[in-house]
Every structure is written in structure tokens, then in C-alpha cells.
CSV table of C-alpha atoms and ligand atoms in Angstrom, one decimal:
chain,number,residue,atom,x,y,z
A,22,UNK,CA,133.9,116.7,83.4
A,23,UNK,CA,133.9,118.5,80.2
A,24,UNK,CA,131.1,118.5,78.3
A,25,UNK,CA,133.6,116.5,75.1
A,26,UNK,CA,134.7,114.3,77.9
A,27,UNK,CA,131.2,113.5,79.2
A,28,UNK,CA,129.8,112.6,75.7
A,29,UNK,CA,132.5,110.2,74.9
A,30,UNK,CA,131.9,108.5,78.2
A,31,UNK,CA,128.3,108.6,77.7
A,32,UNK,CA,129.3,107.3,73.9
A,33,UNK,CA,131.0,104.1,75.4
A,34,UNK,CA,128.5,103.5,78.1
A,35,UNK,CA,125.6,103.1,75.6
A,36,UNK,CA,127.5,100.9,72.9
A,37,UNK,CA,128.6,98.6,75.6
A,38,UNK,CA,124.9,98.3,77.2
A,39,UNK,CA,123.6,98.2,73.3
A,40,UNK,CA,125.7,94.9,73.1
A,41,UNK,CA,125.1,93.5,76.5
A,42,UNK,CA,121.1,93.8,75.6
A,43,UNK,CA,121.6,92.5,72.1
A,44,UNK,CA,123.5,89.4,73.2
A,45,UNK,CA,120.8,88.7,76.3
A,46,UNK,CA,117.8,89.5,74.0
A,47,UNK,CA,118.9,86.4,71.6
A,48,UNK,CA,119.5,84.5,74.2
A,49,UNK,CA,116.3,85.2,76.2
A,50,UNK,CA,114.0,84.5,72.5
A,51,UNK,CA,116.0,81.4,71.6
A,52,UNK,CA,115.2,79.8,75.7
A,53,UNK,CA,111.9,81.1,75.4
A,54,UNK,CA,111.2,78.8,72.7
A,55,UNK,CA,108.5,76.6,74.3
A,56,UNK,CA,109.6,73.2,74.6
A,57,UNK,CA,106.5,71.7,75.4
A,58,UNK,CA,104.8,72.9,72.8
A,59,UNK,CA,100.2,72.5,73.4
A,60,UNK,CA,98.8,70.6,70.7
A,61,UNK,CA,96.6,72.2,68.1
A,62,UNK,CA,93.2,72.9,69.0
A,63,UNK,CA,94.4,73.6,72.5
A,64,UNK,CA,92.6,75.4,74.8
A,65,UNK,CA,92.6,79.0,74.3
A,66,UNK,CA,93.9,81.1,77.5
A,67,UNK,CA,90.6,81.7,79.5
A,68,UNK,CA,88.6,79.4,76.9
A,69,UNK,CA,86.0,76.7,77.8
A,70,UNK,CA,87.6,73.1,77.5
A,71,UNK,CA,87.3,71.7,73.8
A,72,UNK,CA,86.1,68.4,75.0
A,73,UNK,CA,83.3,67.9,77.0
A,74,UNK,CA,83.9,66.2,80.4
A,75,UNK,CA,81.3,63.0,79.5
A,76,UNK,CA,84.0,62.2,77.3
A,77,UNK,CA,86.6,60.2,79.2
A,78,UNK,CA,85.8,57.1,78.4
A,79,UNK,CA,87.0,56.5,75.1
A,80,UNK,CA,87.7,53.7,72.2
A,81,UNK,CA,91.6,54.9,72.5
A,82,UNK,CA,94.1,56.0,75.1
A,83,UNK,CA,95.6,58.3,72.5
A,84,UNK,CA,92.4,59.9,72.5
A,85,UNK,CA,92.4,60.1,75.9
A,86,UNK,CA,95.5,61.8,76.6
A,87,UNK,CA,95.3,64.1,74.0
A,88,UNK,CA,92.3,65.1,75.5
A,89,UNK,CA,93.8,65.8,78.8
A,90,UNK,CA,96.4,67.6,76.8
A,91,UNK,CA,93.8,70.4,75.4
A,92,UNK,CA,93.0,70.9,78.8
A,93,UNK,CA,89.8,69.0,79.8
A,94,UNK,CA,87.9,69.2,83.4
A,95,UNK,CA,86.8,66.3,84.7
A,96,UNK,CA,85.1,65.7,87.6
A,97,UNK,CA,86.5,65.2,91.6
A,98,UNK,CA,84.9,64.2,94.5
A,99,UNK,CA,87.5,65.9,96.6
A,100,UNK,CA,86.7,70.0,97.6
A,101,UNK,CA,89.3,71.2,95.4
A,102,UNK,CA,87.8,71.0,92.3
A,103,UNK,CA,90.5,72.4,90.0
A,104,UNK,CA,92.3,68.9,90.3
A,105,UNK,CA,89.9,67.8,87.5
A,106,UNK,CA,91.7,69.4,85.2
A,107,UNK,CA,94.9,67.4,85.1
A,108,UNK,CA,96.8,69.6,82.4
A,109,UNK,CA,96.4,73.0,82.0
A,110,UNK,CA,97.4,73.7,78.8
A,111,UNK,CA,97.5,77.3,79.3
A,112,UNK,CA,99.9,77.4,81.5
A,113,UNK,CA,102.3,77.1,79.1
A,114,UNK,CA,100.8,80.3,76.9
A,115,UNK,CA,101.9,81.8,79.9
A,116,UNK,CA,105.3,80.7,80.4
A,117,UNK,CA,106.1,82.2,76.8
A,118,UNK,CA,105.1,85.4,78.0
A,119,UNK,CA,106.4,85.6,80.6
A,120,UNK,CA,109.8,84.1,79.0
A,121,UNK,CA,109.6,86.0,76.1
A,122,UNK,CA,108.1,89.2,75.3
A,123,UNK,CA,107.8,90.7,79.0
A,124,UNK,CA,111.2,89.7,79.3
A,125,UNK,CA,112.5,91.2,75.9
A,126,UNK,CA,110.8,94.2,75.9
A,127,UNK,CA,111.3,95.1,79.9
A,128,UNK,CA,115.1,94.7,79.2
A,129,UNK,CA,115.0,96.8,76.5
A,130,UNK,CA,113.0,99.9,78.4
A,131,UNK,CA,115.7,99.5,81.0
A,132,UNK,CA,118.3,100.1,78.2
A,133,UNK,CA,115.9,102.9,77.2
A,134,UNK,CA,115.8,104.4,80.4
A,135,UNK,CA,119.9,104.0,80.8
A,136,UNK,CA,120.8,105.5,77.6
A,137,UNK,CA,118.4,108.5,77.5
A,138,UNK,CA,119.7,109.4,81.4
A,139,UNK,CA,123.1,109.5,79.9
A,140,UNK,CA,122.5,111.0,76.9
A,141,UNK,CA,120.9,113.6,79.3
A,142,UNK,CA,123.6,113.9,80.9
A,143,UNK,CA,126.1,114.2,77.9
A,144,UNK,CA,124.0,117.4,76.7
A,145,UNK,CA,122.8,119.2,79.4
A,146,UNK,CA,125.3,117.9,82.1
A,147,UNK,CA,124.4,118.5,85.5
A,148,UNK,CA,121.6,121.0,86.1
A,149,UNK,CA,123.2,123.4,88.4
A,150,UNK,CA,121.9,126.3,90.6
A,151,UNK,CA,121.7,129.4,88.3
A,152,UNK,CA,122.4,131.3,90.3
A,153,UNK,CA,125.2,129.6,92.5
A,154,UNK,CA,124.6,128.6,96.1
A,155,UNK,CA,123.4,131.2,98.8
A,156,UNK,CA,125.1,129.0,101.8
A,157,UNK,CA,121.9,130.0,103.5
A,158,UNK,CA,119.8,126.7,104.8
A,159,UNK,CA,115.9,126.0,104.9
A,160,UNK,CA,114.2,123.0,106.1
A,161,UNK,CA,112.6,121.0,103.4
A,162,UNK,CA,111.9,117.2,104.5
A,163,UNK,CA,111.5,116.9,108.2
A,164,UNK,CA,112.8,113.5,110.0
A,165,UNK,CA,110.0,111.5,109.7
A,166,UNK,CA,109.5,112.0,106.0
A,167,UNK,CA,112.7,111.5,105.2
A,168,UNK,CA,112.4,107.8,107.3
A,169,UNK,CA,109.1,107.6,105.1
A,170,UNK,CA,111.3,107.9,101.7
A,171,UNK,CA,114.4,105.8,102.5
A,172,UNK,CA,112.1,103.1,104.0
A,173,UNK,CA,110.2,103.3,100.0
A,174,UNK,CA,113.5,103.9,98.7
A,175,UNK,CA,115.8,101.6,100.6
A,176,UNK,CA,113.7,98.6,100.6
A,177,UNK,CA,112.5,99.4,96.9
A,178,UNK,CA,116.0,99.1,95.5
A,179,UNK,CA,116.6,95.4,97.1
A,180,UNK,CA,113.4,94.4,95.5
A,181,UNK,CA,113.7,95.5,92.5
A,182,UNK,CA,117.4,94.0,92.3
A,183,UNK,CA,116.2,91.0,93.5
A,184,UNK,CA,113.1,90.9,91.1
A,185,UNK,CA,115.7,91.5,88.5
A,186,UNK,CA,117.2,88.5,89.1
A,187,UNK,CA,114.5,85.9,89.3
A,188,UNK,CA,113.7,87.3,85.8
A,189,UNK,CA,117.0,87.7,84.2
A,190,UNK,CA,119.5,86.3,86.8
A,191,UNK,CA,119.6,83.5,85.2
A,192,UNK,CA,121.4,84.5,81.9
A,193,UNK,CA,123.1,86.7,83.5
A,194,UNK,CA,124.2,85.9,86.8
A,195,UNK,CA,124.0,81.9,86.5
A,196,UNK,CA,126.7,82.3,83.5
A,197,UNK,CA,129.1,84.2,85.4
A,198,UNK,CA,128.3,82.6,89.3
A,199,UNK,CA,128.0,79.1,88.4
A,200,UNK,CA,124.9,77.3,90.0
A,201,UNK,CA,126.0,76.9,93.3
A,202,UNK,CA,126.3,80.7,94.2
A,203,UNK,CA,123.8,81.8,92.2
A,204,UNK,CA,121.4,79.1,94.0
A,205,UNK,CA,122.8,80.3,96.9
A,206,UNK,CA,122.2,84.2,95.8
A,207,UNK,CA,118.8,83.8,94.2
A,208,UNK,CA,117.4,81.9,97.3
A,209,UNK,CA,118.5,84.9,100.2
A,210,UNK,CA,117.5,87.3,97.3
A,211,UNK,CA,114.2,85.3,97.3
A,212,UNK,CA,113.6,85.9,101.2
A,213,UNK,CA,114.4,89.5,100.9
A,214,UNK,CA,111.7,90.1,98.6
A,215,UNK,CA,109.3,88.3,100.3
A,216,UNK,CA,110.1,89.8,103.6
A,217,UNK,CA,111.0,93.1,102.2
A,218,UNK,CA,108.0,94.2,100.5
A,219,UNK,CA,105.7,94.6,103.8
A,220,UNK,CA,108.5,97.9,104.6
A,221,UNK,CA,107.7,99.0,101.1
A,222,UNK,CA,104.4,99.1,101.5
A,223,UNK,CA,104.7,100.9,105.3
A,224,UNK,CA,106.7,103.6,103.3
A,225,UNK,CA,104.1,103.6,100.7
A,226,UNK,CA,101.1,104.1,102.8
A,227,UNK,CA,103.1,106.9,104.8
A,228,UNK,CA,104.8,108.9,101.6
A,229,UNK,CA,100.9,109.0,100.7
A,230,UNK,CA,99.6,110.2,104.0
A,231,UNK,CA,102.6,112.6,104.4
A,232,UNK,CA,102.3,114.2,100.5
A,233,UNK,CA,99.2,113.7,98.9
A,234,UNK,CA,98.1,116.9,100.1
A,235,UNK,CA,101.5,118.5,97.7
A,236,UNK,CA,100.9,116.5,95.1
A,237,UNK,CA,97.0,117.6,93.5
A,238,UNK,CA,97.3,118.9,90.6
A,239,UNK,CA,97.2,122.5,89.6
A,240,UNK,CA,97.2,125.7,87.1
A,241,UNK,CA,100.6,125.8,87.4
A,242,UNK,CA,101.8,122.0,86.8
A,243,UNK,CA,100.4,122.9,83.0
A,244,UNK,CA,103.4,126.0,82.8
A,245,UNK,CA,105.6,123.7,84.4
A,246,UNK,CA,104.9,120.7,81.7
A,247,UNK,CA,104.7,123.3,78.5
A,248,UNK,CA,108.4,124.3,79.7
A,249,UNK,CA,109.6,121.2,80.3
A,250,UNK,CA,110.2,121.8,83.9
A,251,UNK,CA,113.0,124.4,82.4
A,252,UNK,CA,115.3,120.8,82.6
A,253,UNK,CA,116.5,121.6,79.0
A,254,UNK,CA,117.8,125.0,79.4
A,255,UNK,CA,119.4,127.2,81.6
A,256,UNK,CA,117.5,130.0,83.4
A,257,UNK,CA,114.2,128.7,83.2
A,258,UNK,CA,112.0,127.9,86.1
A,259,UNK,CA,108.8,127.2,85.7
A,260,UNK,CA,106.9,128.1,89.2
A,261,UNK,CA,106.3,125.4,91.5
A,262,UNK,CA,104.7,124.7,95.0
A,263,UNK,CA,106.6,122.0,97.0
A,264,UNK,CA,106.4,119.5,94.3
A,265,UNK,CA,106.1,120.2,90.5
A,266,UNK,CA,104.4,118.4,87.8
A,267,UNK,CA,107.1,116.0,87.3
A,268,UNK,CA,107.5,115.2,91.3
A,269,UNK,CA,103.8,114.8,91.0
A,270,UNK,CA,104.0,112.2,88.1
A,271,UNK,CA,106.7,110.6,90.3
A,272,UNK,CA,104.2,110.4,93.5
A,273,UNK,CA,101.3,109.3,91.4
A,274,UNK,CA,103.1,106.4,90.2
A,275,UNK,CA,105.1,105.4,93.4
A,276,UNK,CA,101.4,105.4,95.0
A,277,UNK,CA,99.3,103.8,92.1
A,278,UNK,CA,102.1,101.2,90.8
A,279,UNK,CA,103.0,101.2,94.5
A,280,UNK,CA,99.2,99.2,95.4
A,281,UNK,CA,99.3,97.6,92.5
A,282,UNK,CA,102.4,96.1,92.5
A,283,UNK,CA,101.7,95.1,96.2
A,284,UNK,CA,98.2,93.6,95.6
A,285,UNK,CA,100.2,91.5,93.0
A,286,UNK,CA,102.6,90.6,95.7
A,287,UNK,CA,100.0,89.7,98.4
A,288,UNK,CA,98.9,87.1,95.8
A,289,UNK,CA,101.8,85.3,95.0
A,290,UNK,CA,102.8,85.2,98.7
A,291,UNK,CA,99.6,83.5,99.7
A,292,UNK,CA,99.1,81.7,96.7
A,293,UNK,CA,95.5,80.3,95.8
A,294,UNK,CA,94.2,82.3,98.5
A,295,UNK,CA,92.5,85.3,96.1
A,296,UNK,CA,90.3,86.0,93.4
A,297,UNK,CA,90.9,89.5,92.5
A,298,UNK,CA,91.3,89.9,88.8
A,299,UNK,CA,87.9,88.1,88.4
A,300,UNK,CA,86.5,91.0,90.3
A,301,UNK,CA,88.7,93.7,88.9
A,302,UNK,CA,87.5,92.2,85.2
A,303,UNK,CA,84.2,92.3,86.7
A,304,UNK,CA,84.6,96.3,87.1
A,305,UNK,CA,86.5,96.8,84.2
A,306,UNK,CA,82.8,95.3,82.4
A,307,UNK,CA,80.5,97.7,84.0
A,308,UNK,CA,82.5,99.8,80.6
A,309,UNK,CA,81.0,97.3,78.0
A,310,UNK,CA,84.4,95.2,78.0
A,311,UNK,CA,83.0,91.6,78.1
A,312,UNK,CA,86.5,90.4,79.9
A,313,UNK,CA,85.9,86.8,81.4
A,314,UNK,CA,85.4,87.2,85.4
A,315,UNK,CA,84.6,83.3,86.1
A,316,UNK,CA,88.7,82.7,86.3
A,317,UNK,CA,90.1,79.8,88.0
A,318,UNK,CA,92.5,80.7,91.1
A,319,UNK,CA,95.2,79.0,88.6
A,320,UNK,CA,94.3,81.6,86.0
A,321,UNK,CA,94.4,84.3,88.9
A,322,UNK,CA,97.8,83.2,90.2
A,323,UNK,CA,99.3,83.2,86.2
A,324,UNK,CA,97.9,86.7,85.8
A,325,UNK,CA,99.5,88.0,89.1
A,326,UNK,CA,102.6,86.5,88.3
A,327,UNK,CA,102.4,88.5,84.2
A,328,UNK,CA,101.0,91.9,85.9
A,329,UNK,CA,103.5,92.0,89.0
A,330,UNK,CA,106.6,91.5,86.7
A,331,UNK,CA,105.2,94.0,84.2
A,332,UNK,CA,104.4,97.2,86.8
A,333,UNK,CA,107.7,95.9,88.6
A,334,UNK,CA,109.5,96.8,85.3
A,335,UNK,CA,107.3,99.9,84.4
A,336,UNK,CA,108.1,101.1,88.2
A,337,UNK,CA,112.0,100.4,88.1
A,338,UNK,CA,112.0,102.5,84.9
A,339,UNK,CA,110.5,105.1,86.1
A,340,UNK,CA,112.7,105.1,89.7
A,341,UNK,CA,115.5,105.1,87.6
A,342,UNK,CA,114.9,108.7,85.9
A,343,UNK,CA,114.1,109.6,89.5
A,344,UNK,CA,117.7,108.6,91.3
A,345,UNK,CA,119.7,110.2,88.4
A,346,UNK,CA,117.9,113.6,88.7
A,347,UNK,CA,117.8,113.3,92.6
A,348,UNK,CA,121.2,113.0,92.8
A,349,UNK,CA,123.6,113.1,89.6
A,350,UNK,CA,121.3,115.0,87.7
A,351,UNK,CA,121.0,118.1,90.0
A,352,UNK,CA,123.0,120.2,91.9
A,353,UNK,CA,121.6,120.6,95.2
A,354,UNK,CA,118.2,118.1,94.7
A,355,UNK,CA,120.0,115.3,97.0
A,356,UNK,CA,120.0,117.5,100.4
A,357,UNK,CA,116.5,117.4,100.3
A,358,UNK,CA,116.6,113.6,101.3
A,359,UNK,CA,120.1,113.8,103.0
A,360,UNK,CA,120.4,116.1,105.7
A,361,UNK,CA,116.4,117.9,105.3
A,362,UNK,CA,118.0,121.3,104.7
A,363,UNK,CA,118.2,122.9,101.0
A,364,UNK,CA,120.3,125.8,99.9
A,365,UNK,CA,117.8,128.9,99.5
A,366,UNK,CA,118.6,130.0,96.2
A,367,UNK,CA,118.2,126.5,95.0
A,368,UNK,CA,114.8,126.2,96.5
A,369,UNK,CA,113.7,129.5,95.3
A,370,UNK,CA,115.0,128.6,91.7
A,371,UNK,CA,112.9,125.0,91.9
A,372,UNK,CA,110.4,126.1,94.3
A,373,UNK,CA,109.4,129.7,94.1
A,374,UNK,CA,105.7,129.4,95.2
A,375,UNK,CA,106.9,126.8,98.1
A,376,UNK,CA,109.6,129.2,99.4
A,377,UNK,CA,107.2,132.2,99.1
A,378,UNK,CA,104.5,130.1,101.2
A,379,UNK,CA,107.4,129.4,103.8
A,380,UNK,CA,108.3,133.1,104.3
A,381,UNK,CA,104.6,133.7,104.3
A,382,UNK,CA,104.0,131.3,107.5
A,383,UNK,CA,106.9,132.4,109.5
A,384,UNK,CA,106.1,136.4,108.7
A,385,UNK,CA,105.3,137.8,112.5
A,386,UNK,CA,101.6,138.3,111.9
A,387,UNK,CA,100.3,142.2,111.7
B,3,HEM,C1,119.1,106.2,95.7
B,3,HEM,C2,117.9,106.4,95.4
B,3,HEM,C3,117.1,107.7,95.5
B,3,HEM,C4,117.5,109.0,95.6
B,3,HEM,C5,118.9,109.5,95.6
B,3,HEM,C6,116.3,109.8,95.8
B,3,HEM,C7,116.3,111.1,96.0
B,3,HEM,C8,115.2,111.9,96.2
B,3,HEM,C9,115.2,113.3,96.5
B,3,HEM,C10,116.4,114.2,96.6
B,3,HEM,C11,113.9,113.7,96.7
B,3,HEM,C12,113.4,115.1,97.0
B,3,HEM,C13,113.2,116.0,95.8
B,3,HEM,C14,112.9,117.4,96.2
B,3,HEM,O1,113.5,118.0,97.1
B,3,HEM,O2,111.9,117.9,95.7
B,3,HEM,C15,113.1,112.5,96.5
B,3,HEM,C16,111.7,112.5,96.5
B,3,HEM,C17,110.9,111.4,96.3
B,3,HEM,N1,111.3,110.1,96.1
B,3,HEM,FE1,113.3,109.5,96.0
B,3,HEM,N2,115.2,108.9,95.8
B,3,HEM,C18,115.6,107.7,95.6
B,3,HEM,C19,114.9,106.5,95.5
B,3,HEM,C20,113.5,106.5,95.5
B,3,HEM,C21,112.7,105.4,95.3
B,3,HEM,C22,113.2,104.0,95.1
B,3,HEM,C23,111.4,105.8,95.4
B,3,HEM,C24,110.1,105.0,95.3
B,3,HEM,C25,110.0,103.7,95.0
B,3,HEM,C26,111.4,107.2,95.6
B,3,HEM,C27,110.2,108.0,95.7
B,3,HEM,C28,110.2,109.3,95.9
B,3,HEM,C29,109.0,110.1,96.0
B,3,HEM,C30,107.6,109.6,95.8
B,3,HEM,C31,109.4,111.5,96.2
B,3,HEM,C32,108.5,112.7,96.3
B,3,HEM,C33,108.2,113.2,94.9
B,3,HEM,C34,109.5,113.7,94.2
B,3,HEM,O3,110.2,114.5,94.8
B,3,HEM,O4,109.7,113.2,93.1
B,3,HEM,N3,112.7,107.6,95.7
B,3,HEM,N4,113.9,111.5,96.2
């Protein structure tokens, strides 16, 4: 493709997502609109009750109810003493998050993330080997790390698809199916992802045993960063060991969002099992934060549900950069993952310090 031709693709690409995301981002605010609306004086997310539970008895039922409304506790003789609090007005706070900005602002990073690959793409086209390909082979990912990174990658793709959907499938997808399929979609999409993540997290835990070793950082990730990697222009590469500092930034969030995102998970499969954002908040104090750590498993589950969605999003971002520049994006970079063998010229261009280290181990020693 020429670099005119590539431009006006790119060109028509980004108007027509521009339009997609402008149309679903009015349409996401205006059904986000809470329609049950807490009355004033509610409750304030995390807040003690307004009313004190003596109060129950009272000259009106209005009273009451209203009352139950803002989110009073009363008290049960049963063990699960969260069914005292018959309406928790919260709730709903959270629903309009959820509903609305995480919703708005996640669609538009993923426009974000779309438009800047392609711009990418339109200017600097696809990063070739400078100096052409030596047809010569060397071994870069053996078997089992490449079974490590297509487990990650394979069963990351599906879940993210499928988380896609059960935030935005329903403007998009429920429009265009009807309800029938799209019940029918969402639901096998739903078991996937349930089922699903326990391979992500096997590839997780071994991409971590296999790599963490590459991936400290060193002197030279600081040359690599001040040069941009050398993705911008031709003839520059930065030195790098087996992974660079963009790799690295790659690893470190794969791993880090990786646990997070899985903790998350762990929750909202067993729900009202867990208790662990009291405890995180509980760390998070020893700073002089003040967060509140005595949260009911309600208020656990709702902040689960808010921080899995938002590191999904953050993490699908991020994979996206990652695909195009694995594949698309560079000559060469996919063989890595693909057959295990690179072209030499492309590893020493990307690689030097690795390549150098390779020679080094298979020298006959003196
Ligand atoms: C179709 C999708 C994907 C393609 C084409 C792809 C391609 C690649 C390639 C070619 C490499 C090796 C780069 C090198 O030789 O240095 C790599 C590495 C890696 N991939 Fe992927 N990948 C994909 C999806 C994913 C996903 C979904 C994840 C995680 C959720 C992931 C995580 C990683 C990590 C952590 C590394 C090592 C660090 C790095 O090279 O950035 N990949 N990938």
C-alpha cells in the first residue's frame, strides 16, 4: 500500500469509528439516565445510614418507607445480617457508573487506541527490517513459551470480546441481533468467560515464571524510552536485551492488571464470598488515606464489579497497541510467536544485546 493510499484508508477508517462512537456515546448517557432516581438526603456511597435503626416505628408509613429508601439497617435475627437493610440506596450510585462514565469514557479510549494505531500506521507504515531479511533463522520463543502466550493470548481475546459485550452488547449487538440471538450470544459468551478465565490466569502465572527474569528493568530501557524505541524513524535501534522497555511495559501490565483483573474475577464468580477491598483499603491507610475498610460484602461485590470492568478496559487498550505492532505493525515481530524462529538481521536490528548474549553462550569455550 502506498503511503497516499494508506492515509486515505486510515482517513475513512477513523471518521467512520468517530461516528459509530458518537452515536453509541448518546445513546449510552441518555440510558444511563437513572430511572430510579435515590431520594435527597440519601445515603452517601460508603456513608452511615441517615436514620437510626430505633426509628421504625413511626406516626407515618410515608415516613417509613422513605426511610427504607435512604438506606436504613434494621435489625435480623437471621445470620445474614445484611438483610436488615432492605434498600440499598447505593446501589443505584453504582449503576450510574457503571452505566455511564466507565462506559463512555472506556469506549472512547478504545476509539483512542484504534485511531492512533492507524494513524501510526498511515505515517510510519509498517516498520520493516532495515536492513532486509538475512534468510538466516535463530530460535527466539521455545515451545513451551509459545503455549504460555497463545494460552494468555488466545483465551484473553474471548474474554475480552465477551466482556465487551456484557458492557456494550447491548446497544450494539441487541439492535442489530434482535433479542433472541443476542440472549442466545450473550449467555454462551457469559460461560466462556466464566470458564475461560482460569486458562488466562494458567498463562499468566507461567508468562511470569518464564519472563520475569527478561523483563527487570535496566540502564539501557532509559536509551530505549529517550529514543522512542527508534519506532518513529528509520535506522534507529536503540539496544535491547530480549525484551525492551516497551515489551517490559507490556509484561508489567499483562502481570499486574493480569492479578488484578483476576482477583476481581474470583469475586464476582463466588459472589459474597470475599472481603478484599476492605483489606486492600486497610493497606492503602497505613499512607494516611482514611478510606472506609468496614464495607459490607454488597459494597465489596459493587466495587469488584466498577474495578474489574475498568482494568478490563485499561488492559484491552493496552493488548490492542500490542497485536498491531506484533503483527501489522512489524516486519518480522510475528515469527517470534508463530513458528519460534526469527530472521537474524531482524533480531540483531531489535535485539542487539540478546543476539550478542546468544552468540556468546554457544561460542566453543577457550
Ligand atoms: C493476536 C494477538 C497477539 C499477537 C499477534 C501477539 C504477538 C506477539 C509477539 C510477536 C510477541 C513476541 C515479540 C518479540 O519477539 O519480542 C509477543 C509477546 C508477548 N505477548 Fe503477545 N500477541 C498477541 C496477543 C497477546 C495478548 C492478548 C497478551 C496478553 C493478554 C499478550 C501478551 C504478550 C506478552 C506479555 C509478551 C512478552 C512481552 C512482549 O513481547 O511484549 N499477547 N506477542
Amino acid at each position: 500500500m502506498t503511503a497516499k493510499s494508506r492515509f486515505g484508508f486510515s482517513a475513512v477508517l477513523t471518521a467512520m469509528l468517530v461516528a459509530v462512537m458518537l452515536a453509541l456515546a448518546t445513546d449510552v448517557q441518555a440510558q444511563s439516565k437513572p430511572n430510579v432516581r435515590p431520594p435527597e438526603g440519601a445515603q452517601q456511597w460508603g456513608g452511615p445510614a441517615q436514620v437510626p435503626t430505633t426509628v421504625l416505628p413511626q406516626p407515618s408509613d410515608a415516613l417509613m418507607w422513605r426511610n427504607i429508601r435512604r438506606g436504613v439497617v434494621g435489625t435480623v435475627s437471621i445470620p445474614d445480617k445484611q438483610a436488615g437493610q432492605l434498600v440499598q440506596s447505593d446501589g443505584e450510585a453504582f449503576r450510574s457508573w457503571r452505566n455511564g462514565p466507565i462506559s463512555v469514557w472506556g469506549g472512547w479510549s478504545l476509539l483512542a487506541i484504534l485511531v492512533i494505531t492507524g494513524l501510526f500506521y498511515a505515517l510510519r507504515g509498517r516498520i520493516r527490517i532495515d536492513a532486509g531479511p538475512s534468510n538466516k533463522q535463530i530460535e527466539r520463543f521455545n515451545g513451551v513459551e509459545r503455549f504460555a502466550h497463545w494460552l494468555m493470548a488466545g483465551s484473553f481475546i474471548i474474554l475480552a470480546l465477551t466482556g465487551l459485550n456484557m458492557l456494550y452488547g447491548r446497544y450494539v449487538l441487541l439492535p442489530v441481533l434482535g433479542p433472541d440471538i443476542f440472549a442466545l450470544l450473550t449467555q454462551a459468551g457469559k460461560y466462556a468467560h466464566n470458564y475461560l478465565s482460569f486458562a488466562f490466569m494458567i498463562g499468566v502465572v507461567m508468562a511470569f515464571v518464564l519472563w520475569v527474569r527478561h523483563n527487570i528493568p535496566n540502564k539501557h530501557d532509559f536509551v530505549w524510552l529517550a529514543k522512542a524505541g527508534g519506532l518513529f524513524s528509520k535506522n534507529v535501534h536503540p539496544p535491547a536485551k530480549k525484551f525492551n522497555a516497551g515489551q517490559k511495559f507490556i509484561f508489567w501490565s499483562v502481570v499486574i492488571g493480569g492479578v488484578s483483573i483476576s482477583l476481581s474475577g474470583i469475586m464476582l464468580l463466588f459472589p459474597f464470598e470475599m472481603k478484599m477491598f476492605g483489606a486492600t483499603f486497610a493497606i492503602i491507610n497505613v499512607f494516611g488515606f482514611g478510606l472506609e475498610t468496614d464495607l459490607t460484602l454488597l459494597q465489596e461485590m459493587q466495587l469488584a464489579q466498577i474495578w474489574h470492568t475498568v482494568v478490563g478496559l485499561i488492559l484491552i487498550v493496552i493488548i490492542i497497541g500490542h497485536i498491531y505492532i506484533g503483527s501489522l505493525g512489524m516486519e518480522g515481530a510475528f515469527d517470534a510467536m508463530g513458528s519460534g524462529m526469527v530472521d537474524e538481521n531482524w533480531a540483531k536490528e531489535h535485539h542487539n544485546l540478546w543476539v550478542a548474549e546468544m552468540e556468546a553462550a554457544r561460542a566453543p569455550r577457550k
